[in-house]
Short mmCIF file of C-alpha atoms and ligand atoms in Angstrom, two decimals:
data_model
loop_
_atom_site.label_atom_id
_atom_site.label_comp_id
_atom_site.label_asym_id
_atom_site.label_seq_id
_atom_site.Cartn_x
_atom_site.Cartn_y
_atom_site.Cartn_z
CA MET A 1 3.86 5.81 49.12
CA ARG A 2 2.51 3.17 51.51
CA ARG A 3 -0.68 3.66 50.08
CA ARG A 4 0.44 3.08 46.61
CA VAL A 5 2.35 -0.17 47.23
CA ALA A 6 -0.91 -1.31 48.98
CA ALA A 7 -2.55 -0.74 45.33
CA LEU A 8 -0.20 -1.96 43.44
CA ALA A 9 -0.36 -5.44 45.66
CA LEU A 10 -3.81 -5.61 45.05
CA CYS A 11 -3.35 -5.02 41.20
CA ILE A 12 -1.15 -8.08 40.90
CA CYS A 13 -3.63 -9.93 43.31
CA SER A 14 -6.59 -9.56 40.66
CA ILE A 15 -4.12 -10.33 37.84
CA GLY A 16 -3.63 -13.81 38.85
CA ARG A 17 -7.43 -14.30 39.86
CA LEU A 18 -8.63 -13.26 36.38
CA ALA A 19 -5.75 -14.80 34.05
CA SER A 20 -7.44 -18.16 34.92
CA ALA A 21 -10.63 -16.73 33.16
CA GLN A 22 -8.83 -16.18 29.70
CA PRO A 23 -10.24 -18.10 26.72
CA ALA A 24 -9.48 -21.19 25.74
CA GLN A 25 -8.22 -20.82 22.43
CA ASP A 26 -7.05 -18.21 20.14
CA LEU A 27 -9.41 -18.64 16.86
CA ASP A 28 -12.67 -17.63 16.82
CA SER A 29 -14.67 -20.38 14.71
CA ARG A 30 -17.05 -18.15 13.62
CA VAL A 31 -13.98 -16.03 12.00
CA VAL A 32 -13.15 -19.06 10.90
CA THR A 33 -16.37 -19.91 9.24
CA LEU A 34 -16.60 -16.35 7.41
CA VAL A 35 -13.04 -16.70 5.93
CA GLY A 36 -14.22 -19.93 4.50
CA GLN A 37 -17.06 -18.34 2.58
CA VAL A 38 -14.47 -16.47 0.51
CA SER A 39 -14.94 -17.97 -2.91
CA GLU A 40 -12.20 -17.86 -5.64
CA GLN A 41 -15.20 -18.52 -8.06
CA ARG A 42 -16.96 -15.39 -7.10
CA LEU A 43 -13.66 -13.78 -7.81
CA ILE A 44 -13.28 -15.32 -11.48
CA VAL A 45 -16.85 -13.89 -11.94
CA LEU A 46 -15.75 -10.25 -10.87
CA LEU A 47 -12.43 -10.04 -12.35
CA LYS A 48 -14.41 -11.03 -15.77
CA LYS A 49 -16.93 -9.09 -15.14
CA LEU A 50 -14.59 -5.68 -14.24
CA GLU A 51 -12.64 -6.66 -17.56
CA THR A 52 -15.84 -6.32 -19.93
CA PHE A 53 -16.16 -2.85 -19.49
CA GLY A 54 -13.12 -2.52 -21.71
CA THR A 55 -11.57 0.85 -19.64
CA ARG A 56 -12.27 2.08 -16.57
CA ASN A 57 -10.69 5.20 -16.80
CA THR A 58 -11.85 8.40 -14.89
CA LEU A 59 -12.09 10.32 -17.58
CA SER A 60 -13.62 7.54 -19.86
CA SER A 61 -17.11 7.91 -21.23
CA ILE A 62 -20.07 7.61 -18.65
CA ASP A 63 -22.68 7.37 -21.11
CA SER A 64 -22.61 3.41 -22.31
CA PRO A 65 -24.45 0.99 -20.31
CA THR A 66 -21.70 -1.51 -21.01
CA SER A 67 -18.42 0.10 -21.27
CA GLY A 68 -15.96 2.97 -19.51
CA ILE A 69 -16.78 4.15 -15.83
CA GLY A 70 -20.10 4.80 -16.21
CA ALA A 71 -21.18 1.94 -16.57
CA ALA A 72 -18.55 0.07 -14.36
CA ARG A 73 -19.42 2.28 -11.36
CA GLN A 74 -23.30 1.27 -11.93
CA TRP A 75 -22.51 -2.35 -12.33
CA ILE A 76 -20.36 -2.36 -8.95
CA PHE A 77 -22.83 -0.21 -6.55
CA ASP A 78 -25.74 -2.93 -7.79
CA GLU A 79 -24.07 -5.74 -7.02
CA MET A 80 -23.01 -5.15 -3.53
CA LYS A 81 -26.67 -3.47 -3.23
CA GLY A 82 -27.96 -6.93 -4.00
CA TYR A 83 -25.89 -8.55 -1.38
CA SER A 84 -27.97 -7.94 1.55
CA PRO A 85 -30.48 -5.47 2.81
CA LYS A 86 -28.05 -4.77 5.74
CA LEU A 87 -25.12 -2.90 3.28
CA GLN A 88 -26.09 0.80 2.94
CA VAL A 89 -24.41 1.29 -0.57
CA SER A 90 -24.00 4.74 -1.83
CA PHE A 91 -22.26 6.91 -4.68
CA ASP A 92 -19.73 8.98 -2.69
CA THR A 93 -19.28 11.78 -5.45
CA TYR A 94 -17.24 14.55 -6.26
CA ARG A 95 -16.73 17.22 -8.31
CA ILE A 96 -12.77 17.46 -9.59
CA ALA A 97 -11.60 20.53 -11.35
CA ALA A 98 -9.41 20.22 -14.33
CA GLN A 99 -5.61 19.72 -12.54
CA GLY A 100 -2.72 17.35 -12.92
CA ARG A 101 -3.56 14.56 -15.13
CA ILE A 102 -7.20 15.69 -14.45
CA THR A 103 -7.47 17.22 -18.06
CA ARG A 104 -11.17 18.49 -17.90
CA ASP A 105 -13.74 19.12 -14.90
CA VAL A 106 -15.25 15.68 -14.04
CA GLU A 107 -17.52 13.97 -11.93
CA ALA A 108 -16.21 11.45 -9.52
CA ARG A 109 -17.29 9.03 -8.13
CA ASN A 110 -16.22 6.34 -5.60
CA ILE A 111 -18.69 3.19 -4.60
CA MET A 112 -18.91 2.77 -0.84
CA ALA A 113 -20.69 -0.11 1.24
CA ILE A 114 -21.48 0.39 5.00
CA LEU A 115 -22.03 -2.70 7.19
CA PRO A 116 -23.31 -0.70 10.43
CA GLY A 117 -21.57 -2.15 13.85
CA ARG A 118 -22.30 -1.56 17.47
CA SER A 119 -19.90 1.33 17.25
CA PRO A 120 -19.74 4.19 14.86
CA ARG A 121 -15.52 3.53 14.44
CA ARG A 122 -14.87 2.32 10.87
CA ILE A 123 -12.65 -0.05 9.22
CA TYR A 124 -12.48 -0.20 5.94
CA ILE A 125 -11.40 -2.87 3.11
CA SER A 126 -10.48 -1.12 -0.38
CA GLY A 127 -9.21 -1.16 -3.75
CA HIS A 128 -9.80 1.49 -6.38
CA TYR A 129 -11.59 0.77 -9.41
CA ASP A 130 -10.55 3.22 -12.09
CA THR A 131 -8.03 2.31 -14.48
CA ILE A 132 -5.34 3.79 -17.18
CA ALA A 133 -2.93 3.07 -19.73
CA ILE A 134 0.06 4.81 -20.90
CA ASP A 135 2.49 4.59 -23.67
CA GLY A 136 5.27 1.55 -22.68
CA GLY A 137 3.54 0.75 -19.07
CA GLN A 138 4.81 0.73 -16.14
CA SER A 139 7.79 -1.09 -17.75
CA GLY A 140 8.56 1.88 -19.81
CA SER A 141 7.87 4.00 -16.65
CA ASN A 142 10.63 1.68 -14.58
CA ALA A 143 12.95 2.27 -17.44
CA GLY A 144 12.23 5.94 -17.82
CA ASN A 145 11.67 5.27 -21.31
CA ARG A 146 8.28 5.56 -22.29
CA GLY A 147 7.16 3.82 -25.26
CA ARG A 148 10.06 1.59 -25.19
CA ASP A 149 8.21 -1.84 -25.80
CA GLY A 150 5.91 -0.69 -29.05
CA ILE A 151 2.91 -0.13 -27.99
CA VAL A 152 0.78 2.96 -28.32
CA VAL A 153 -1.63 4.08 -26.21
CA SER A 154 -3.80 6.48 -28.17
CA GLN A 155 -5.03 9.19 -26.04
CA PRO A 156 -7.92 11.83 -26.90
CA ALA A 157 -6.08 15.13 -28.49
CA ASP A 158 -9.16 17.06 -26.92
CA PRO A 159 -8.80 17.22 -23.12
CA ASN A 160 -12.61 17.53 -22.89
CA ALA A 161 -13.10 14.30 -24.82
CA PRO A 162 -13.60 10.95 -22.91
CA ASN A 163 -10.43 8.53 -22.56
CA ASP A 164 -11.22 5.27 -23.76
CA SER A 165 -8.83 3.84 -25.27
CA PRO A 166 -8.56 -0.05 -23.65
CA ALA A 167 -7.30 -0.17 -20.19
CA ALA A 168 -8.72 -3.06 -18.28
CA GLY A 169 -7.35 -3.26 -15.32
CA VAL A 170 -7.98 -6.25 -14.11
CA ASN A 171 -4.87 -6.44 -12.17
CA ASP A 172 -4.46 -2.70 -11.38
CA ASP A 173 -6.89 -2.30 -9.64
CA GLY A 174 -9.59 -5.37 -10.89
CA SER A 175 -7.55 -7.28 -8.26
CA GLY A 176 -8.15 -5.17 -5.18
CA THR A 177 -11.54 -4.48 -6.35
CA ALA A 178 -13.05 -7.58 -6.53
CA LEU A 179 -11.66 -8.45 -2.95
CA THR A 180 -13.50 -5.79 -1.76
CA ILE A 181 -16.91 -6.67 -3.59
CA GLU A 182 -16.35 -10.51 -2.64
CA LEU A 183 -15.22 -9.49 1.12
CA ALA A 184 -18.86 -6.96 1.00
CA ARG A 185 -20.87 -9.93 0.19
CA VAL A 186 -18.88 -12.68 2.42
CA PHE A 187 -19.19 -9.93 5.56
CA SER A 188 -22.80 -8.78 4.75
CA GLN A 189 -23.88 -12.25 4.60
CA SER A 190 -22.15 -13.83 7.92
CA GLY A 191 -24.76 -13.06 10.30
CA LEU A 192 -22.08 -11.91 12.62
CA ASP A 193 -22.65 -8.76 14.86
CA PHE A 194 -19.53 -6.85 14.45
CA ASP A 195 -18.55 -4.03 17.13
CA ALA A 196 -17.02 -1.87 14.54
CA THR A 197 -18.57 -0.59 11.58
CA LEU A 198 -17.30 -2.13 7.95
CA VAL A 199 -16.95 -0.11 5.11
CA PHE A 200 -15.98 -1.91 1.40
CA MET A 201 -14.71 1.16 -0.90
CA CYS A 202 -14.05 0.87 -4.19
CA HIS A 203 -11.93 4.53 -5.18
CA VAL A 204 -11.94 6.27 -8.09
CA ALA A 205 -9.17 8.89 -9.91
CA GLU A 206 -6.08 6.70 -8.12
CA GLU A 207 -4.32 6.83 -11.08
CA GLN A 208 -4.71 10.92 -11.39
CA GLY A 209 -3.09 11.28 -8.00
CA LEU A 210 -4.90 9.04 -5.33
CA MET A 211 -7.76 11.71 -5.48
CA GLY A 212 -10.84 9.88 -5.05
CA ALA A 213 -9.34 8.24 -1.92
CA LYS A 214 -7.76 11.88 -0.78
CA LEU A 215 -11.31 13.36 -1.06
CA HIS A 216 -12.55 10.86 1.03
CA ALA A 217 -10.23 11.02 3.76
CA GLN A 218 -10.76 14.94 3.77
CA LYS A 219 -14.33 14.49 4.30
CA ALA A 220 -14.03 11.98 7.10
CA ARG A 221 -11.28 14.09 8.87
CA ASP A 222 -13.72 17.27 8.80
CA GLN A 223 -16.63 15.51 9.81
CA GLY A 224 -14.57 14.31 12.48
CA LEU A 225 -15.18 10.34 11.74
CA ARG A 226 -13.04 8.00 13.32
CA ILE A 227 -11.42 5.41 11.16
CA ASP A 228 -9.28 3.19 12.63
CA ALA A 229 -7.96 1.09 10.19
CA VAL A 230 -7.59 1.22 6.33
CA LEU A 231 -6.80 -2.40 4.32
CA ASN A 232 -6.20 -1.19 1.20
CA ASN A 233 -5.63 -3.61 -1.78
CA ASP A 234 -4.02 -2.80 -4.95
CA ILE A 235 -2.36 -5.05 -7.48
CA VAL A 236 -2.96 -8.11 -5.56
CA GLY A 237 -3.64 -10.68 -8.13
CA ASN A 238 -0.91 -11.85 -9.84
CA ALA A 239 1.94 -13.99 -8.90
CA ARG A 240 3.98 -14.13 -11.50
CA GLY A 241 7.00 -11.52 -11.38
CA GLY A 242 7.87 -10.35 -15.26
CA ASN A 243 11.03 -11.71 -14.35
CA GLY A 244 9.99 -15.06 -13.96
CA ILE A 245 10.03 -15.37 -10.15
CA ILE A 246 6.76 -16.87 -8.74
CA ASP A 247 5.53 -16.25 -5.36
CA GLY A 248 1.90 -17.53 -4.46
CA ALA A 249 2.25 -17.81 -0.95
CA SER A 250 3.04 -14.14 0.38
CA ILE A 251 1.53 -11.00 0.52
CA ARG A 252 3.32 -7.63 1.29
CA VAL A 253 1.79 -5.31 3.50
CA TYR A 254 3.44 -1.36 3.65
CA SER A 255 3.08 0.75 6.07
CA GLU A 256 4.32 4.47 6.56
CA GLY A 257 6.65 4.89 10.13
CA PRO A 258 7.76 5.89 12.39
CA GLU A 259 7.69 2.45 13.71
CA ASP A 260 5.13 2.40 16.19
CA SER A 261 3.07 4.57 14.25
CA PRO A 262 -0.84 3.47 14.37
CA SER A 263 0.28 2.22 10.42
CA ARG A 264 2.61 -0.02 11.77
CA GLU A 265 0.52 -1.38 14.57
CA LEU A 266 -2.04 -2.09 11.89
CA ALA A 267 0.74 -3.96 10.09
CA ARG A 268 1.30 -6.46 13.22
CA PHE A 269 -2.02 -7.01 13.62
CA VAL A 270 -2.76 -8.10 9.89
CA GLN A 271 0.63 -10.38 10.29
CA ARG A 272 -0.42 -11.61 13.74
CA TRP A 273 -3.96 -12.32 12.69
CA GLY A 274 -3.98 -12.87 9.11
CA MET A 275 -1.71 -15.67 9.36
CA ARG A 276 -3.62 -16.97 12.43
CA TYR A 277 -6.57 -17.73 10.58
CA VAL A 278 -4.80 -18.54 6.94
CA PRO A 279 -1.63 -19.89 8.09
CA SER A 280 -1.20 -20.91 4.65
CA HIS A 281 -0.13 -17.57 3.57
CA THR A 282 2.69 -15.71 4.49
CA VAL A 283 2.24 -11.95 5.70
CA ARG A 284 5.20 -9.79 5.10
CA PRO A 285 4.93 -6.32 6.65
CA LEU A 286 7.51 -4.03 5.30
CA SER A 287 8.62 -0.97 6.98
CA ARG A 288 8.14 1.74 4.49
CA PRO A 289 5.19 3.37 2.83
CA ASP A 290 4.91 1.69 -0.53
CA ARG A 291 7.61 0.62 -3.01
CA PHE A 292 9.77 2.92 -4.32
CA SER A 293 8.32 5.79 -6.69
CA ARG A 294 5.05 4.48 -6.79
CA GLY A 295 1.94 5.24 -4.61
CA GLY A 296 -1.43 4.02 -3.44
CA ASP A 297 -4.51 4.87 -1.89
CA HIS A 298 -3.89 4.07 1.99
CA SER A 299 -0.74 6.85 1.71
CA ALA A 300 -3.84 9.30 0.78
CA TYR A 301 -5.81 7.94 4.38
CA ASN A 302 -2.31 8.38 6.18
CA GLN A 303 -1.99 11.96 5.01
CA TYR A 304 -5.23 12.83 6.87
CA GLY A 305 -4.39 11.36 10.02
CA PHE A 306 -5.85 7.88 9.72
CA ALA A 307 -3.99 4.50 10.11
CA ALA A 308 -3.79 2.92 6.71
CA VAL A 309 -1.75 0.07 5.07
CA GLY A 310 -1.15 -1.18 1.12
CA PHE A 311 -1.44 -4.71 0.28
CA ARG A 312 0.75 -5.60 -2.56
CA GLU A 313 1.46 -8.79 -4.36
CA SER A 314 5.07 -10.55 -3.77
CA ARG A 315 5.97 -9.94 -7.11
CA GLU A 316 5.02 -7.83 -10.09
CA ASP A 317 4.80 -8.26 -13.67
CA TYR A 318 5.08 -4.21 -14.78
CA SER A 319 4.90 -4.99 -18.46
CA ARG A 320 1.13 -5.69 -17.74
CA GLN A 321 0.56 -2.35 -15.34
CA HIS A 322 -0.77 0.67 -17.12
CA ASP A 323 -1.03 -1.21 -19.70
CA PRO A 324 -3.65 -2.66 -22.24
CA ARG A 325 -2.14 -6.06 -21.87
CA ASP A 326 -3.33 -6.05 -17.96
CA THR A 327 -6.43 -8.52 -18.74
CA PHE A 328 -7.77 -11.71 -16.90
CA ASP A 329 -4.70 -13.78 -18.32
CA GLY A 330 -2.22 -12.32 -16.05
CA VAL A 331 -3.91 -13.21 -12.87
CA SER A 332 -4.45 -15.70 -10.50
CA PRO A 333 -7.63 -15.99 -8.68
CA THR A 334 -6.10 -18.73 -6.75
CA TYR A 335 -3.77 -15.96 -5.26
CA LEU A 336 -6.15 -13.27 -4.98
CA ALA A 337 -8.64 -15.60 -3.16
CA GLN A 338 -5.62 -16.36 -0.82
CA ASN A 339 -5.26 -12.60 -0.22
CA ALA A 340 -8.81 -12.22 -0.02
CA ARG A 341 -8.80 -14.56 3.26
CA VAL A 342 -5.97 -12.62 4.81
CA ASN A 343 -7.74 -9.25 4.51
CA ALA A 344 -10.88 -11.22 6.00
CA ALA A 345 -9.50 -12.84 8.65
CA ALA A 346 -7.90 -9.41 9.80
CA ALA A 347 -11.10 -6.91 9.78
CA ALA A 348 -13.32 -9.70 10.94
CA ALA A 349 -10.66 -9.83 14.27
CA LEU A 350 -10.64 -6.59 14.29
CA ALA A 351 -14.21 -5.42 14.05
CA LEU A 352 -15.04 -7.82 16.27
CA ALA A 353 -12.87 -6.89 19.14
CA PRO A 354 -13.17 -3.66 21.34
CA PRO A 355 -11.24 -0.74 20.13
CA ALA A 356 -7.95 -0.13 21.67
CA PRO A 357 -6.88 0.93 25.15
CA GLY A 358 -5.73 4.61 25.63
CA VAL A 359 -2.40 4.37 27.04
CA LEU A 360 -1.24 8.48 27.35
CA ASN A 361 -2.07 10.73 30.53
CA GLU A 362 -3.44 13.92 30.58
CA ARG A 363 -0.27 15.54 29.45
CA GLY A 364 -0.44 13.48 26.45
CA GLN A 365 3.03 10.97 27.91
CA ALA A 366 2.74 7.16 27.66
CA ASN A 367 1.32 6.56 30.95
CA ILE A 368 4.51 3.79 32.08
CA ASN A 369 6.95 4.33 34.81
CA ARG A 370 9.43 2.54 37.04
CA ALA A 371 7.41 2.13 40.05
CA PRO A 372 7.57 0.59 42.49
CA SER A 373 11.04 -0.17 43.08
CA GLY A 374 12.68 1.75 40.42
CA TYR A 375 13.62 -0.98 38.63
CA ASP A 376 10.05 -1.92 37.22
CA ALA A 377 7.79 -2.12 34.48
CA HIS A 378 4.19 -0.42 35.76
CA LEU A 379 2.31 -0.15 32.96
CA MET A 380 -1.38 1.72 32.92
CA TRP A 381 -4.29 1.86 30.39
CA LYS A 382 -7.70 3.36 30.81
CA ALA A 383 -10.15 0.48 30.22
CA SER A 384 -11.67 -0.17 26.85
CA PRO A 385 -15.51 -0.40 26.69
CA GLY A 386 -16.21 -4.29 25.82
CA ALA A 387 -12.80 -5.80 27.37
CA SER A 388 -12.62 -8.58 29.81
CA ALA A 389 -9.16 -8.62 30.13
CA TYR A 390 -5.76 -7.36 28.52
CA ARG A 391 -2.72 -8.26 27.17
CA ILE A 392 0.50 -6.86 27.50
CA PHE A 393 3.22 -6.87 24.55
CA TRP A 394 6.92 -6.10 24.65
CA ARG A 395 10.03 -6.02 22.53
CA GLU A 396 13.66 -5.39 22.68
CA ALA A 397 13.72 -1.65 21.77
CA TRP A 398 15.72 -2.62 18.40
CA GLY A 399 13.36 -5.06 16.52
CA PRO A 400 10.05 -4.57 14.68
CA ASP A 401 8.02 -7.37 16.26
CA TRP A 402 6.80 -8.10 19.46
CA GLN A 403 8.50 -10.69 20.89
CA HIS A 404 6.79 -11.38 24.28
CA ASP A 405 3.30 -11.13 25.43
CA MET A 406 0.59 -11.89 28.76
CA LEU A 407 -2.53 -11.88 29.41
CA VAL A 408 -3.50 -9.82 32.53
CA GLY A 409 -7.24 -9.77 33.47
CA ASN A 410 -9.69 -6.83 33.60
CA VAL A 411 -7.20 -4.70 35.38
CA THR A 412 -5.85 -1.26 34.02
CA GLU A 413 -2.56 -1.63 35.22
CA ALA A 414 -0.09 -3.90 35.61
CA THR A 415 3.91 -4.28 37.08
CA LEU A 416 6.76 -6.49 35.54
CA PRO A 417 10.03 -6.54 38.32
CA ASN A 418 12.83 -5.84 37.71
CA THR A 419 12.23 -4.87 33.83
CA LEU A 420 13.64 -1.93 32.24
CA ILE A 421 11.28 0.25 30.65
CA ASP A 422 14.49 2.08 28.86
CA ASP A 423 15.55 -1.26 27.02
CA LEU A 424 11.92 -2.41 25.97
CA VAL A 425 9.09 -1.31 23.97
CA PHE A 426 5.47 -1.71 25.70
CA GLY A 427 2.15 -2.13 24.27
CA VAL A 428 -1.37 -3.14 25.71
CA ALA A 429 -4.37 -4.40 23.65
CA ALA A 430 -7.90 -5.14 24.90
CA VAL A 431 -9.60 -8.63 24.87
CA ASP A 432 -13.25 -9.53 24.82
CA ALA A 433 -14.34 -12.23 26.65
CA ALA A 434 -14.45 -14.35 23.28
CA GLY A 435 -10.64 -13.60 23.03
CA HIS A 436 -10.85 -10.82 20.24
CA GLU A 437 -8.16 -8.83 20.82
CA SER A 438 -8.13 -4.78 19.75
CA LEU A 439 -4.99 -3.45 18.07
CA VAL A 440 -2.02 -2.55 20.08
CA SER A 441 -1.73 0.74 21.99
CA PRO A 442 2.12 1.54 22.34
CA TYR A 443 3.63 3.08 25.04
CA ILE A 444 5.68 6.05 23.02
CA SER A 445 5.89 9.15 24.30
CA PRO A 446 5.66 12.22 21.62
CA ALA A 447 9.09 14.02 20.95
CA ARG A 448 9.76 16.91 22.88
CA ASP A 449 10.01 20.16 21.75
CA THR A 450 13.34 21.94 21.36
CA ASP A 451 13.92 24.87 23.54
CA ASP A 452 16.62 27.24 21.84
CA VAL A 453 19.48 27.59 24.39
CA LYS A 454 19.51 31.54 25.46
CA THR A 455 23.50 32.29 25.56
CA ALA A 456 25.07 35.28 27.30
CA LYS A 457 26.10 38.39 25.31
ZN1 ZN B 501 -3.64 0.61 -8.80
#
C-alpha cells in the first residue's frame, strides 16, 4: 500500500512538470491550409460530370464509353488516378449473385484510392456512386404509395437486360461521391505526412442493400485490417427541404449506439474538430444509426465491427431522391463544399494524431478505480506510440457530450481526488507534440454475463 501511494505521488509530480509543455494552440495551420483547398468550383465540375452518365445504376450498361455505370466507374478511376502518384487507385471488384434487388449476376466494382500513411491503420472517406430511380421516388416510398406523383420509371421486363432508365443521382449520391473525389485530390496534393492511411472509397450497389460496402467491410474483417474510422457521406448536397425549410449551415452525423460505442466517439470527434476548423458550419451528432427506415453504407461497416458515421444533409427533398429529378439544379455546391470541409478537417486531424490509447486491463475491464482514498478517480491507460501527452475527458453519466477535459502530460495514469467514478463517464485521448488528438477511449466495461441462480428443490 505504501509503495502504491508513492507511485501515485510521482505520477502527480510528472503531470505538473509536463503540463507546461502542452501545445500553444489547438489548431494546426497545415490543416487550416488543407481545409482551405476544398474547392466549390471543383465540386461543381465533378457533380456536372457525374450527371452526364445519365444513370449509374449498378445494373445499367457497362459497354458505353459515355453513359451507364461502366463509363462512370472508369471515369472516377481515371480522375483520382490523375491527382497524385502517391494515390494508389484500384477497382475493388466482386461478382454479386442474383438476389433481392439484384436481378441478375453482376460484376460490381467499388473504386478505392489509398493514400498510405506511416501506419496501416485506416481512415475512410466515402460515398456511393451508384444511383437508382423508382416509381414515385422517395416521396412515394415515404407515403407508402409508389407512383403517387405520376412519374413512371420504366424498368426492363427482362431481368438480364441492363437498367438504363434515367437516374442521374446528382445528390444521391453524386454529392458524397464528388466530396470523396475532391478530398482525394486535396489530401494527396497536400504534401502532408499522415500517421494513418487514408482511403477514399466510392461504393457500388448501395441502392440494392449496401452490397459494395458490405463486401468490402467483410473482406477487411477477414483480412484483419484495422479501420479506425469511416466518414460516410450520402445525400449531403442539398440545403432546401422539400417542405421549403432551408438549412445550409449544418450537417447531421448519425452513429449507432450505445452511448460510448466507437461510432459515437467518432461522431464526437467529428463535432469537436470539424467545428474548430470550420466554425461557420454546425455539426449535429444524432444518437441513432440513421434516419427512420433509411440506411447507408456506414451501417455496413458497423455490422462488421468498425466505427463508422453517416453524414446527411439537414433538410432533405424527398421528391428528388431515387427519382429522375435528382439533377444538378437540386443541389447547392456552396453547402456541399462546407460539408466537404468538415470531413476534411475531421479526417486530417484524426489522421495526423496518434492512435487512441488502450484503457482495458488484462481481464478486458476498464482500467479505472477509486484509489488511493477510495473516493478518487484513478485512471490508467497504455502508452500510445507517438503520443507526448494525454487528455482526460469526463462528463456526468447522464448526457451525450464530454463536459470537461484536462491535458496531463506524458504519463499513463492520473488521479482526480474526491471525484466519483460512479457518477461520471471518463475517457482519455493521446496527443502528439503538435497537439493532434486521437479519438477518445472511454472507460466502459463490457456488460457482465448473467449467471442463472440455482434454485433448491
Ligand atoms: Zn444514397
